[in-house]
């Protein structure tokens, strides 16, 4: 009996030392010269406003962590479409993603407040709400999914493109097959306009436009330009019907596994890169009409009030699914 007890004690001690050793080695690898790598995926072109902003984020993370954390950027859906990316961050198969809030409605209905047509008309007001209590509350709804949503970046005001004619009035889209994001309010809005909404992942859209399986799509000018949508769509109408934020997110467990100083550095880098990206996105919006016209696109302004009138029923259909406090914050004075 006595021998058995001493033997089990020795075995237990061997396991204990081995466990400390591996913990030690994990800590060492975290503090070793080899940087911790944060892969960040997105669906936009390498020169998009998303990726220019992520380049800023990358530089700042390297500086603020003294090189102990390295950001690797994967554009053009290389790590998957937006829904795959959100899934990946939730499960930890990818550390980070920068995605439009469109598909997030499938993970947390509270994000749908941004999808209500024309609820955002003024960027500064939107920033104030997104960076304040309401925005932080909405970001926090992803935490139970294992996602730390760090901040709202900008995708931008979405405009309709097509290849048939200048779209001026809501009735001009009647019968058109318009690609939308996989979002219930976007789908309902284009149904209400009399179009045939065709939800699909962004990586499939260029080919679908080229082959004519869809007639049009809708995106901010920055996406229309950097994804070369103008090569397959001759008309852009400045409807600005949805304002799309984009969320920079990180796997929560991975973030918690970093040192406090690395966490603080990443959060500081995110805020500074977010503000940089928002400014860059607004600048693009102010200059891209001319650029697109030089690339042969017909850009048509519209009477936004006329469009807003037609899609009002969408509000009524969805407002009960969205926290009224959020609607009030964005729509109120
Ligand atoms: O997030 O799917 C879309 O239209 C998005 O605007 C694009 O992927 C950037």
JSON list of N, CA, C and O in Angstrom, two decimals, residues 242-283:
[
{"chain": "A", "resi": 242, "resn": "UNK", "atom": "N", "xyz": [-28.90, 53.50, -47.44]},
{"chain": "A", "resi": 242, "resn": "UNK", "atom": "CA", "xyz": [-28.50, 52.91, -46.14]},
{"chain": "A", "resi": 242, "resn": "UNK", "atom": "C", "xyz": [-27.16, 53.52, -45.77]},
{"chain": "A", "resi": 242, "resn": "UNK", "atom": "O", "xyz": [-26.31, 53.73, -46.66]},
{"chain": "A", "resi": 243, "resn": "UNK", "atom": "N", "xyz": [-26.92, 53.72, -44.45]},
{"chain": "A", "resi": 243, "resn": "UNK", "atom": "CA", "xyz": [-25.56, 54.06, -44.02]},
{"chain": "A", "resi": 243, "resn": "UNK", "atom": "C", "xyz": [-24.97, 52.78, -43.41]},
{"chain": "A", "resi": 243, "resn": "UNK", "atom": "O", "xyz": [-25.53, 52.21, -42.48]},
{"chain": "A", "resi": 244, "resn": "UNK", "atom": "N", "xyz": [-23.82, 52.32, -43.99]},
{"chain": "A", "resi": 244, "resn": "UNK", "atom": "CA", "xyz": [-23.22, 51.05, -43.54]},
{"chain": "A", "resi": 244, "resn": "UNK", "atom": "C", "xyz": [-22.02, 51.32, -42.63]},
{"chain": "A", "resi": 244, "resn": "UNK", "atom": "O", "xyz": [-20.99, 51.81, -43.11]},
{"chain": "A", "resi": 245, "resn": "UNK", "atom": "N", "xyz": [-22.11, 51.03, -41.32]},
{"chain": "A", "resi": 245, "resn": "UNK", "atom": "CA", "xyz": [-20.86, 51.00, -40.55]},
{"chain": "A", "resi": 245, "resn": "UNK", "atom": "C", "xyz": [-20.16, 49.67, -40.85]},
{"chain": "A", "resi": 245, "resn": "UNK", "atom": "O", "xyz": [-20.74, 48.77, -41.45]},
{"chain": "A", "resi": 246, "resn": "UNK", "atom": "N", "xyz": [-18.93, 49.56, -40.41]},
{"chain": "A", "resi": 246, "resn": "UNK", "atom": "CA", "xyz": [-18.20, 48.28, -40.50]},
{"chain": "A", "resi": 246, "resn": "UNK", "atom": "C", "xyz": [-17.61, 48.03, -39.11]},
{"chain": "A", "resi": 246, "resn": "UNK", "atom": "O", "xyz": [-17.21, 48.97, -38.43]},
{"chain": "A", "resi": 247, "resn": "UNK", "atom": "N", "xyz": [-17.61, 46.77, -38.66]},
{"chain": "A", "resi": 247, "resn": "UNK", "atom": "CA", "xyz": [-17.15, 46.48, -37.30]},
{"chain": "A", "resi": 247, "resn": "UNK", "atom": "C", "xyz": [-15.81, 45.76, -37.32]},
{"chain": "A", "resi": 247, "resn": "UNK", "atom": "O", "xyz": [-15.64, 44.76, -38.03]},
{"chain": "A", "resi": 248, "resn": "UNK", "atom": "N", "xyz": [-14.83, 46.30, -36.55]},
{"chain": "A", "resi": 248, "resn": "UNK", "atom": "CA", "xyz": [-13.56, 45.59, -36.39]},
{"chain": "A", "resi": 248, "resn": "UNK", "atom": "C", "xyz": [-13.70, 44.70, -35.15]},
{"chain": "A", "resi": 248, "resn": "UNK", "atom": "O", "xyz": [-13.99, 45.20, -34.06]},
{"chain": "A", "resi": 249, "resn": "UNK", "atom": "N", "xyz": [-13.56, 43.40, -35.34]},
{"chain": "A", "resi": 249, "resn": "UNK", "atom": "CA", "xyz": [-13.81, 42.45, -34.26]},
{"chain": "A", "resi": 249, "resn": "UNK", "atom": "C", "xyz": [-12.62, 41.52, -34.06]},
{"chain": "A", "resi": 249, "resn": "UNK", "atom": "O", "xyz": [-11.83, 41.31, -34.97]},
{"chain": "A", "resi": 250, "resn": "UNK", "atom": "N", "xyz": [-12.49, 40.98, -32.84]},
{"chain": "A", "resi": 250, "resn": "UNK", "atom": "CA", "xyz": [-11.42, 40.05, -32.49]},
{"chain": "A", "resi": 250, "resn": "UNK", "atom": "C", "xyz": [-12.01, 38.93, -31.66]},
{"chain": "A", "resi": 250, "resn": "UNK", "atom": "O", "xyz": [-12.98, 39.15, -30.92]},
{"chain": "A", "resi": 251, "resn": "UNK", "atom": "N", "xyz": [-11.47, 37.72, -31.81]},
{"chain": "A", "resi": 251, "resn": "UNK", "atom": "CA", "xyz": [-11.92, 36.59, -31.00]},
{"chain": "A", "resi": 251, "resn": "UNK", "atom": "C", "xyz": [-11.66, 36.94, -29.53]},
{"chain": "A", "resi": 251, "resn": "UNK", "atom": "O", "xyz": [-10.53, 37.26, -29.15]},
{"chain": "A", "resi": 252, "resn": "UNK", "atom": "N", "xyz": [-12.74, 36.87, -28.71]},
{"chain": "A", "resi": 252, "resn": "UNK", "atom": "CA", "xyz": [-12.65, 37.36, -27.34]},
{"chain": "A", "resi": 252, "resn": "UNK", "atom": "C", "xyz": [-11.63, 36.58, -26.52]},
{"chain": "A", "resi": 252, "resn": "UNK", "atom": "O", "xyz": [-10.80, 37.15, -25.79]},
{"chain": "A", "resi": 253, "resn": "UNK", "atom": "N", "xyz": [-11.64, 35.23, -26.66]},
{"chain": "A", "resi": 253, "resn": "UNK", "atom": "CA", "xyz": [-10.72, 34.38, -25.90]},
{"chain": "A", "resi": 253, "resn": "UNK", "atom": "C", "xyz": [-9.26, 34.72, -26.25]},
{"chain": "A", "resi": 253, "resn": "UNK", "atom": "O", "xyz": [-8.41, 34.84, -25.37]},
{"chain": "A", "resi": 254, "resn": "UNK", "atom": "N", "xyz": [-9.02, 34.91, -27.54]},
{"chain": "A", "resi": 254, "resn": "UNK", "atom": "CA", "xyz": [-7.65, 35.23, -27.98]},
{"chain": "A", "resi": 254, "resn": "UNK", "atom": "C", "xyz": [-7.20, 36.55, -27.36]},
{"chain": "A", "resi": 254, "resn": "UNK", "atom": "O", "xyz": [-6.10, 36.68, -26.81]},
{"chain": "A", "resi": 255, "resn": "UNK", "atom": "N", "xyz": [-8.11, 37.54, -27.39]},
{"chain": "A", "resi": 255, "resn": "UNK", "atom": "CA", "xyz": [-7.79, 38.86, -26.85]},
{"chain": "A", "resi": 255, "resn": "UNK", "atom": "C", "xyz": [-7.47, 38.75, -25.35]},
{"chain": "A", "resi": 255, "resn": "UNK", "atom": "O", "xyz": [-6.48, 39.29, -24.87]},
{"chain": "A", "resi": 256, "resn": "UNK", "atom": "N", "xyz": [-8.31, 37.99, -24.63]},
{"chain": "A", "resi": 256, "resn": "UNK", "atom": "CA", "xyz": [-8.11, 37.83, -23.17]},
{"chain": "A", "resi": 256, "resn": "UNK", "atom": "C", "xyz": [-6.80, 37.10, -22.87]},
{"chain": "A", "resi": 256, "resn": "UNK", "atom": "O", "xyz": [-6.25, 37.24, -21.78]},
{"chain": "A", "resi": 257, "resn": "UNK", "atom": "N", "xyz": [-6.31, 36.35, -23.83]},
{"chain": "A", "resi": 257, "resn": "UNK", "atom": "CA", "xyz": [-5.06, 35.60, -23.62]},
{"chain": "A", "resi": 257, "resn": "UNK", "atom": "C", "xyz": [-3.82, 36.47, -23.79]},
{"chain": "A", "resi": 257, "resn": "UNK", "atom": "O", "xyz": [-2.70, 36.05, -23.47]},
{"chain": "A", "resi": 258, "resn": "UNK", "atom": "N", "xyz": [-4.02, 37.69, -24.29]},
{"chain": "A", "resi": 258, "resn": "UNK", "atom": "CA", "xyz": [-2.86, 38.59, -24.47]},
{"chain": "A", "resi": 258, "resn": "UNK", "atom": "C", "xyz": [-2.55, 39.29, -23.14]},
{"chain": "A", "resi": 258, "resn": "UNK", "atom": "O", "xyz": [-3.38, 39.32, -22.24]},
{"chain": "A", "resi": 259, "resn": "UNK", "atom": "N", "xyz": [-1.35, 39.88, -23.05]},
{"chain": "A", "resi": 259, "resn": "UNK", "atom": "CA", "xyz": [-1.02, 40.60, -21.80]},
{"chain": "A", "resi": 259, "resn": "UNK", "atom": "C", "xyz": [-1.84, 41.89, -21.75]},
{"chain": "A", "resi": 259, "resn": "UNK", "atom": "O", "xyz": [-2.32, 42.39, -22.79]},
{"chain": "A", "resi": 260, "resn": "UNK", "atom": "N", "xyz": [-2.00, 42.46, -20.56]},
{"chain": "A", "resi": 260, "resn": "UNK", "atom": "CA", "xyz": [-2.78, 43.70, -20.38]},
{"chain": "A", "resi": 260, "resn": "UNK", "atom": "C", "xyz": [-2.20, 44.81, -21.26]},
{"chain": "A", "resi": 260, "resn": "UNK", "atom": "O", "xyz": [-2.93, 45.55, -21.91]},
{"chain": "A", "resi": 261, "resn": "UNK", "atom": "N", "xyz": [-0.90, 44.90, -21.31]},
{"chain": "A", "resi": 261, "resn": "UNK", "atom": "CA", "xyz": [-0.28, 46.00, -22.09]},
{"chain": "A", "resi": 261, "resn": "UNK", "atom": "C", "xyz": [-0.54, 45.80, -23.58]},
{"chain": "A", "resi": 261, "resn": "UNK", "atom": "O", "xyz": [-0.82, 46.74, -24.32]},
{"chain": "A", "resi": 262, "resn": "UNK", "atom": "N", "xyz": [-0.55, 44.53, -24.03]},
{"chain": "A", "resi": 262, "resn": "UNK", "atom": "CA", "xyz": [-0.87, 44.27, -25.44]},
{"chain": "A", "resi": 262, "resn": "UNK", "atom": "C", "xyz": [-2.33, 44.59, -25.73]},
{"chain": "A", "resi": 262, "resn": "UNK", "atom": "O", "xyz": [-2.66, 45.19, -26.76]},
{"chain": "A", "resi": 263, "resn": "UNK", "atom": "N", "xyz": [-3.23, 44.25, -24.78]},
{"chain": "A", "resi": 263, "resn": "UNK", "atom": "CA", "xyz": [-4.66, 44.55, -24.97]},
{"chain": "A", "resi": 263, "resn": "UNK", "atom": "C", "xyz": [-4.86, 46.06, -25.07]},
{"chain": "A", "resi": 263, "resn": "UNK", "atom": "O", "xyz": [-5.54, 46.56, -25.99]},
{"chain": "A", "resi": 264, "resn": "UNK", "atom": "N", "xyz": [-4.25, 46.80, -24.15]},
{"chain": "A", "resi": 264, "resn": "UNK", "atom": "CA", "xyz": [-4.42, 48.28, -24.16]},
{"chain": "A", "resi": 264, "resn": "UNK", "atom": "C", "xyz": [-3.87, 48.88, -25.44]},
{"chain": "A", "resi": 264, "resn": "UNK", "atom": "O", "xyz": [-4.47, 49.79, -26.03]},
{"chain": "A", "resi": 265, "resn": "UNK", "atom": "N", "xyz": [-2.76, 48.33, -25.91]},
{"chain": "A", "resi": 265, "resn": "UNK", "atom": "CA", "xyz": [-2.13, 48.83, -27.15]},
{"chain": "A", "resi": 265, "resn": "UNK", "atom": "C", "xyz": [-3.04, 48.61, -28.35]},
{"chain": "A", "resi": 265, "resn": "UNK", "atom": "O", "xyz": [-3.23, 49.50, -29.19]},
{"chain": "A", "resi": 266, "resn": "UNK", "atom": "N", "xyz": [-3.66, 47.43, -28.40]},
{"chain": "A", "resi": 266, "resn": "UNK", "atom": "CA", "xyz": [-4.55, 47.10, -29.54]},
{"chain": "A", "resi": 266, "resn": "UNK", "atom": "C", "xyz": [-5.79, 48.00, -29.52]},
{"chain": "A", "resi": 266, "resn": "UNK", "atom": "O", "xyz": [-6.21, 48.53, -30.56]},
{"chain": "A", "resi": 267, "resn": "UNK", "atom": "N", "xyz": [-6.34, 48.24, -28.32]},
{"chain": "A", "resi": 267, "resn": "UNK", "atom": "CA", "xyz": [-7.54, 49.09, -28.23]},
{"chain": "A", "resi": 267, "resn": "UNK", "atom": "C", "xyz": [-7.20, 50.54, -28.60]},
{"chain": "A", "resi": 267, "resn": "UNK", "atom": "O", "xyz": [-7.98, 51.21, -29.29]},
{"chain": "A", "resi": 268, "resn": "UNK", "atom": "N", "xyz": [-6.01, 50.98, -28.22]},
{"chain": "A", "resi": 268, "resn": "UNK", "atom": "CA", "xyz": [-5.59, 52.35, -28.56]},
{"chain": "A", "resi": 268, "resn": "UNK", "atom": "C", "xyz": [-5.38, 52.46, -30.08]},
{"chain": "A", "resi": 268, "resn": "UNK", "atom": "O", "xyz": [-5.86, 53.40, -30.73]},
{"chain": "A", "resi": 269, "resn": "UNK", "atom": "N", "xyz": [-4.75, 51.46, -30.65]},
{"chain": "A", "resi": 269, "resn": "UNK", "atom": "CA", "xyz": [-4.50, 51.44, -32.10]},
{"chain": "A", "resi": 269, "resn": "UNK", "atom": "C", "xyz": [-5.82, 51.40, -32.86]},
{"chain": "A", "resi": 269, "resn": "UNK", "atom": "O", "xyz": [-5.99, 52.09, -33.89]},
{"chain": "A", "resi": 270, "resn": "UNK", "atom": "N", "xyz": [-6.79, 50.63, -32.34]},
{"chain": "A", "resi": 270, "resn": "UNK", "atom": "CA", "xyz": [-8.09, 50.51, -33.04]},
{"chain": "A", "resi": 270, "resn": "UNK", "atom": "C", "xyz": [-8.79, 51.85, -33.10]},
{"chain": "A", "resi": 270, "resn": "UNK", "atom": "O", "xyz": [-9.26, 52.29, -34.14]},
{"chain": "A", "resi": 271, "resn": "UNK", "atom": "N", "xyz": [-8.81, 52.57, -31.97]},
{"chain": "A", "resi": 271, "resn": "UNK", "atom": "CA", "xyz": [-9.52, 53.87, -31.96]},
{"chain": "A", "resi": 271, "resn": "UNK", "atom": "C", "xyz": [-8.88, 54.87, -32.92]},
{"chain": "A", "resi": 271, "resn": "UNK", "atom": "O", "xyz": [-9.56, 55.56, -33.68]},
{"chain": "A", "resi": 272, "resn": "UNK", "atom": "N", "xyz": [-7.56, 54.91, -32.90]},
{"chain": "A", "resi": 272, "resn": "UNK", "atom": "CA", "xyz": [-6.87, 55.88, -33.78]},
{"chain": "A", "resi": 272, "resn": "UNK", "atom": "C", "xyz": [-7.02, 55.50, -35.25]},
{"chain": "A", "resi": 272, "resn": "UNK", "atom": "O", "xyz": [-7.28, 56.35, -36.11]},
{"chain": "A", "resi": 273, "resn": "UNK", "atom": "N", "xyz": [-6.92, 54.20, -35.54]},
{"chain": "A", "resi": 273, "resn": "UNK", "atom": "CA", "xyz": [-7.07, 53.75, -36.94]},
{"chain": "A", "resi": 273, "resn": "UNK", "atom": "C", "xyz": [-8.52, 53.93, -37.40]},
{"chain": "A", "resi": 273, "resn": "UNK", "atom": "O", "xyz": [-8.78, 54.30, -38.56]},
{"chain": "A", "resi": 274, "resn": "UNK", "atom": "N", "xyz": [-9.47, 53.72, -36.51]},
{"chain": "A", "resi": 274, "resn": "UNK", "atom": "CA", "xyz": [-10.90, 53.92, -36.84]},
{"chain": "A", "resi": 274, "resn": "UNK", "atom": "C", "xyz": [-11.14, 55.37, -37.26]},
{"chain": "A", "resi": 274, "resn": "UNK", "atom": "O", "xyz": [-11.74, 55.64, -38.30]},
{"chain": "A", "resi": 275, "resn": "UNK", "atom": "N", "xyz": [-10.64, 56.32, -36.48]},
{"chain": "A", "resi": 275, "resn": "UNK", "atom": "CA", "xyz": [-10.86, 57.74, -36.81]},
{"chain": "A", "resi": 275, "resn": "UNK", "atom": "C", "xyz": [-10.18, 58.09, -38.13]},
{"chain": "A", "resi": 275, "resn": "UNK", "atom": "O", "xyz": [-10.74, 58.83, -38.96]},
{"chain": "A", "resi": 276, "resn": "UNK", "atom": "N", "xyz": [-8.99, 57.52, -38.34]},
{"chain": "A", "resi": 276, "resn": "UNK", "atom": "CA", "xyz": [-8.28, 57.76, -39.61]},
{"chain": "A", "resi": 276, "resn": "UNK", "atom": "C", "xyz": [-9.11, 57.25, -40.78]},
{"chain": "A", "resi": 276, "resn": "UNK", "atom": "O", "xyz": [-9.32, 57.93, -41.78]},
{"chain": "A", "resi": 277, "resn": "UNK", "atom": "N", "xyz": [-9.66, 56.01, -40.62]},
{"chain": "A", "resi": 277, "resn": "UNK", "atom": "CA", "xyz": [-10.42, 55.37, -41.72]},
{"chain": "A", "resi": 277, "resn": "UNK", "atom": "C", "xyz": [-11.70, 56.12, -42.01]},
{"chain": "A", "resi": 277, "resn": "UNK", "atom": "O", "xyz": [-12.09, 56.27, -43.17]},
{"chain": "A", "resi": 278, "resn": "UNK", "atom": "N", "xyz": [-12.36, 56.62, -40.97]},
{"chain": "A", "resi": 278, "resn": "UNK", "atom": "CA", "xyz": [-13.60, 57.39, -41.19]},
{"chain": "A", "resi": 278, "resn": "UNK", "atom": "C", "xyz": [-13.31, 58.65, -42.01]},
{"chain": "A", "resi": 278, "resn": "UNK", "atom": "O", "xyz": [-14.05, 58.97, -42.95]},
{"chain": "A", "resi": 279, "resn": "UNK", "atom": "N", "xyz": [-12.25, 59.35, -41.64]},
{"chain": "A", "resi": 279, "resn": "UNK", "atom": "CA", "xyz": [-11.89, 60.56, -42.40]},
{"chain": "A", "resi": 279, "resn": "UNK", "atom": "C", "xyz": [-11.57, 60.22, -43.85]},
{"chain": "A", "resi": 279, "resn": "UNK", "atom": "O", "xyz": [-12.02, 60.89, -44.77]},
{"chain": "A", "resi": 280, "resn": "UNK", "atom": "N", "xyz": [-10.80, 59.16, -44.02]},
{"chain": "A", "resi": 280, "resn": "UNK", "atom": "CA", "xyz": [-10.41, 58.75, -45.38]},
{"chain": "A", "resi": 280, "resn": "UNK", "atom": "C", "xyz": [-11.65, 58.38, -46.19]},
{"chain": "A", "resi": 280, "resn": "UNK", "atom": "O", "xyz": [-11.81, 58.79, -47.34]},
{"chain": "A", "resi": 281, "resn": "UNK", "atom": "N", "xyz": [-12.60, 57.67, -45.56]},
{"chain": "A", "resi": 281, "resn": "UNK", "atom": "CA", "xyz": [-13.83, 57.25, -46.24]},
{"chain": "A", "resi": 281, "resn": "UNK", "atom": "C", "xyz": [-14.65, 58.47, -46.67]},
{"chain": "A", "resi": 281, "resn": "UNK", "atom": "O", "xyz": [-15.15, 58.54, -47.80]},
{"chain": "A", "resi": 282, "resn": "UNK", "atom": "N", "xyz": [-14.74, 59.46, -45.78]},
{"chain": "A", "resi": 282, "resn": "UNK", "atom": "CA", "xyz": [-15.52, 60.67, -46.12]},
{"chain": "A", "resi": 282, "resn": "UNK", "atom": "C", "xyz": [-14.86, 61.44, -47.27]},
{"chain": "A", "resi": 282, "resn": "UNK", "atom": "O", "xyz": [-15.52, 61.89, -48.20]},
{"chain": "A", "resi": 283, "resn": "UNK", "atom": "N", "xyz": [-13.54, 61.49, -47.24]},
{"chain": "A", "resi": 283, "resn": "UNK", "atom": "CA", "xyz": [-12.79, 62.18, -48.31]},
{"chain": "A", "resi": 283, "resn": "UNK", "atom": "C", "xyz": [-13.09, 61.49, -49.65]},
{"chain": "A", "resi": 283, "resn": "UNK", "atom": "O", "xyz": [-13.38, 62.16, -50.67]}
]
